[in-house]
Amino acid sequence: MSGTQGVAEGITHPPIDDLLAKTDSKYSLVIYAAKRARQINAYYSQLGEGLLEYVGPLVETHVQEKPLSIAMREIEAGLLTAEQVDPSELTPADVRPGTPATSVAVEAIEDTDLDADTEQE
């Protein structure tokens, strides 16, 4: 069979071993890349509406490249950092309204505040 075949990118590039070196575990890598891919997807969705709430891709993208592939290339290039956040340290100002995780975090903050008020009395 002769001819040229495109080399599949995405999950094979960047290599998974390089990505795992940048995170604590394969599970944190999955969450890290998925969250960034959702941000990239939301960025493209908001472009037509004129809203710029999210940051666009930080690497050069190709036509029809999937957000997850873009996110993994950003992680491999060291353009993103991931930090562990303790929900008890969040304040309502740190949390963006309207997201399911935000609702849980706000409830946790409110519960923590109520517990603190009860202990002071």
PDB file of C-alpha atoms in Angstrom:
ATOM      1  CA  MET A   1       0.000   0.000   0.000  1.00  0.00           C
ATOM      2  CA  SER A   2       1.579   3.233  -1.061  1.00  0.00           C
ATOM      3  CA  GLY A   3       0.576   6.779  -0.390  1.00  0.00           C
ATOM      4  CA  THR A   4       0.673   9.099   2.499  1.00  0.00           C
ATOM      5  CA  GLN A   5      -1.278   8.543   5.624  1.00  0.00           C
ATOM      6  CA  GLY A   6      -1.651  11.168   8.282  1.00  0.00           C
ATOM      7  CA  VAL A   7      -0.155  10.329  11.624  1.00  0.00           C
ATOM      8  CA  ALA A   8      -2.817  10.272  14.310  1.00  0.00           C
ATOM      9  CA  GLU A   9      -2.196  12.817  17.026  1.00  0.00           C
ATOM     10  CA  GLY A  10      -4.143  13.524  20.161  1.00  0.00           C
ATOM     11  CA  ILE A  11      -3.744  10.835  22.775  1.00  0.00           C
ATOM     12  CA  THR A  12      -0.533   9.538  21.148  1.00  0.00           C
ATOM     13  CA  HIS A  13       1.027  12.978  20.994  1.00  0.00           C
ATOM     14  CA  PRO A  14       2.152  14.159  23.468  1.00  0.00           C
ATOM     15  CA  PRO A  15       3.226  10.801  24.902  1.00  0.00           C
ATOM     16  CA  ILE A  16       1.306   9.752  27.993  1.00  0.00           C
ATOM     17  CA  ASP A  17       4.536   9.258  29.967  1.00  0.00           C
ATOM     18  CA  ASP A  18       5.468  12.918  29.448  1.00  0.00           C
ATOM     19  CA  LEU A  19       2.029  14.003  30.659  1.00  0.00           C
ATOM     20  CA  LEU A  20       2.158  11.746  33.721  1.00  0.00           C
ATOM     21  CA  ALA A  21       5.471  13.344  34.719  1.00  0.00           C
ATOM     22  CA  LYS A  22       3.629  16.677  35.041  1.00  0.00           C
ATOM     23  CA  THR A  23       0.894  15.415  37.399  1.00  0.00           C
ATOM     24  CA  ASP A  24       0.592  13.354  40.571  1.00  0.00           C
ATOM     25  CA  SER A  25      -1.346  10.462  39.044  1.00  0.00           C
ATOM     26  CA  LYS A  26      -3.170   9.363  35.932  1.00  0.00           C
ATOM     27  CA  TYR A  27      -6.457  10.221  37.638  1.00  0.00           C
ATOM     28  CA  SER A  28      -5.430  13.805  38.318  1.00  0.00           C
ATOM     29  CA  LEU A  29      -4.223  14.056  34.707  1.00  0.00           C
ATOM     30  CA  VAL A  30      -7.651  12.990  33.451  1.00  0.00           C
ATOM     31  CA  ILE A  31      -9.447  15.538  35.631  1.00  0.00           C
ATOM     32  CA  TYR A  32      -6.901  18.254  34.811  1.00  0.00           C
ATOM     33  CA  ALA A  33      -7.140  17.728  31.039  1.00  0.00           C
ATOM     34  CA  ALA A  34     -10.928  17.337  31.066  1.00  0.00           C
ATOM     35  CA  LYS A  35     -11.479  20.590  32.966  1.00  0.00           C
ATOM     36  CA  ARG A  36      -9.204  22.495  30.606  1.00  0.00           C
ATOM     37  CA  ALA A  37     -10.880  20.884  27.571  1.00  0.00           C
ATOM     38  CA  ARG A  38     -14.269  22.062  28.878  1.00  0.00           C
ATOM     39  CA  GLN A  39     -12.878  25.589  29.259  1.00  0.00           C
ATOM     40  CA  ILE A  40     -11.568  25.544  25.683  1.00  0.00           C
ATOM     41  CA  ASN A  41     -14.900  24.234  24.406  1.00  0.00           C
ATOM     42  CA  ALA A  42     -16.774  26.946  26.329  1.00  0.00           C
ATOM     43  CA  TYR A  43     -14.387  29.565  24.928  1.00  0.00           C
ATOM     44  CA  TYR A  44     -15.226  28.572  21.349  1.00  0.00           C
ATOM     45  CA  SER A  45     -18.954  28.521  22.180  1.00  0.00           C
ATOM     46  CA  GLN A  46     -18.787  32.019  23.659  1.00  0.00           C
ATOM     47  CA  LEU A  47     -16.900  33.555  20.758  1.00  0.00           C
ATOM     48  CA  GLY A  48     -20.091  33.817  18.711  1.00  0.00           C
ATOM     49  CA  GLU A  49     -21.919  35.449  21.612  1.00  0.00           C
ATOM     50  CA  GLY A  50     -19.223  38.063  22.170  1.00  0.00           C
ATOM     51  CA  LEU A  51     -18.464  36.849  25.687  1.00  0.00           C
ATOM     52  CA  LEU A  52     -14.884  36.206  26.719  1.00  0.00           C
ATOM     53  CA  GLU A  53     -15.179  34.563  30.118  1.00  0.00           C
ATOM     54  CA  TYR A  54     -12.714  31.748  29.379  1.00  0.00           C
ATOM     55  CA  VAL A  55      -9.142  31.801  28.091  1.00  0.00           C
ATOM     56  CA  GLY A  56      -8.673  30.378  24.619  1.00  0.00           C
ATOM     57  CA  PRO A  57      -6.065  27.814  23.594  1.00  0.00           C
ATOM     58  CA  LEU A  58      -2.530  28.666  24.697  1.00  0.00           C
ATOM     59  CA  VAL A  59      -0.884  26.625  21.933  1.00  0.00           C
ATOM     60  CA  GLU A  60      -1.257  26.853  18.187  1.00  0.00           C
ATOM     61  CA  THR A  61      -4.236  24.772  17.124  1.00  0.00           C
ATOM     62  CA  HIS A  62      -4.962  22.849  13.958  1.00  0.00           C
ATOM     63  CA  VAL A  63      -8.209  22.712  12.009  1.00  0.00           C
ATOM     64  CA  GLN A  64     -10.718  20.336  13.628  1.00  0.00           C
ATOM     65  CA  GLU A  65      -8.428  19.629  16.593  1.00  0.00           C
ATOM     66  CA  LYS A  66     -10.373  18.426  19.599  1.00  0.00           C
ATOM     67  CA  PRO A  67     -10.313  20.425  22.866  1.00  0.00           C
ATOM     68  CA  LEU A  68      -8.877  17.465  24.801  1.00  0.00           C
ATOM     69  CA  SER A  69      -5.907  17.236  22.419  1.00  0.00           C
ATOM     70  CA  ILE A  70      -5.317  20.976  22.806  1.00  0.00           C
ATOM     71  CA  ALA A  71      -5.487  20.668  26.604  1.00  0.00           C
ATOM     72  CA  MET A  72      -2.982  17.821  26.643  1.00  0.00           C
ATOM     73  CA  ARG A  73      -0.551  19.767  24.464  1.00  0.00           C
ATOM     74  CA  GLU A  74      -0.878  22.745  26.851  1.00  0.00           C
ATOM     75  CA  ILE A  75      -0.120  20.507  29.834  1.00  0.00           C
ATOM     76  CA  GLU A  76       2.866  18.959  28.059  1.00  0.00           C
ATOM     77  CA  ALA A  77       4.220  22.415  27.167  1.00  0.00           C
ATOM     78  CA  GLY A  78       4.035  23.458  30.830  1.00  0.00           C
ATOM     79  CA  LEU A  79       1.649  26.338  30.111  1.00  0.00           C
ATOM     80  CA  LEU A  80      -0.803  25.303  32.833  1.00  0.00           C
ATOM     81  CA  THR A  81      -0.446  24.608  36.518  1.00  0.00           C
ATOM     82  CA  ALA A  82      -2.726  22.561  38.754  1.00  0.00           C
ATOM     83  CA  GLU A  83      -3.038  23.236  42.450  1.00  0.00           C
ATOM     84  CA  GLN A  84      -4.882  21.309  45.124  1.00  0.00           C
ATOM     85  CA  VAL A  85      -7.638  23.418  46.668  1.00  0.00           C
ATOM     86  CA  ASP A  86      -9.054  22.698  50.087  1.00  0.00           C
ATOM     87  CA  PRO A  87     -12.821  23.413  49.939  1.00  0.00           C
ATOM     88  CA  SER A  88     -12.735  24.720  53.510  1.00  0.00           C
ATOM     89  CA  GLU A  89     -10.385  27.514  52.413  1.00  0.00           C
ATOM     90  CA  LEU A  90     -12.732  28.797  49.679  1.00  0.00           C
ATOM     91  CA  THR A  91     -14.725  31.957  50.179  1.00  0.00           C
ATOM     92  CA  PRO A  92     -17.933  32.779  48.300  1.00  0.00           C
ATOM     93  CA  ALA A  93     -15.946  35.310  46.229  1.00  0.00           C
ATOM     94  CA  ASP A  94     -13.635  32.508  44.997  1.00  0.00           C
ATOM     95  CA  VAL A  95     -16.506  30.494  43.606  1.00  0.00           C
ATOM     96  CA  ARG A  96     -18.125  31.171  40.245  1.00  0.00           C
ATOM     97  CA  PRO A  97     -21.939  30.994  40.478  1.00  0.00           C
ATOM     98  CA  GLY A  98     -23.956  28.710  38.242  1.00  0.00           C
ATOM     99  CA  THR A  99     -21.807  25.591  38.158  1.00  0.00           C
ATOM    100  CA  PRO A 100     -22.738  22.395  40.014  1.00  0.00           C
ATOM    101  CA  ALA A 101     -19.363  22.173  41.746  1.00  0.00           C
ATOM    102  CA  THR A 102     -19.760  25.780  42.793  1.00  0.00           C
ATOM    103  CA  SER A 103     -23.095  25.058  44.442  1.00  0.00           C
ATOM    104  CA  VAL A 104     -21.535  22.269  46.474  1.00  0.00           C
ATOM    105  CA  ALA A 105     -18.586  24.491  47.426  1.00  0.00           C
ATOM    106  CA  VAL A 106     -20.873  27.350  48.488  1.00  0.00           C
ATOM    107  CA  GLU A 107     -22.941  24.951  50.591  1.00  0.00           C
ATOM    108  CA  ALA A 108     -19.753  23.658  52.212  1.00  0.00           C
ATOM    109  CA  ILE A 109     -18.656  27.223  52.952  1.00  0.00           C
ATOM    110  CA  GLU A 110     -22.042  28.123  54.410  1.00  0.00           C
ATOM    111  CA  ASP A 111     -22.058  24.957  56.541  1.00  0.00           C
ATOM    112  CA  THR A 112     -18.560  25.790  57.774  1.00  0.00           C
ATOM    113  CA  ASP A 113     -19.643  29.338  58.650  1.00  0.00           C
ATOM    114  CA  LEU A 114     -22.649  28.028  60.571  1.00  0.00           C
ATOM    115  CA  ASP A 115     -20.466  25.604  62.495  1.00  0.00           C
ATOM    116  CA  ALA A 116     -18.054  28.419  63.370  1.00  0.00           C
ATOM    117  CA  ASP A 117     -20.926  30.634  64.589  1.00  0.00           C
ATOM    118  CA  THR A 118     -22.307  27.829  66.746  1.00  0.00           C
ATOM    119  CA  GLU A 119     -18.933  27.194  68.374  1.00  0.00           C
ATOM    120  CA  GLN A 120     -18.482  30.894  69.224  1.00  0.00           C
ATOM    121  CA  GLU A 121     -21.799  31.128  71.094  1.00  0.00           C
TER     122      GLU A 121
END
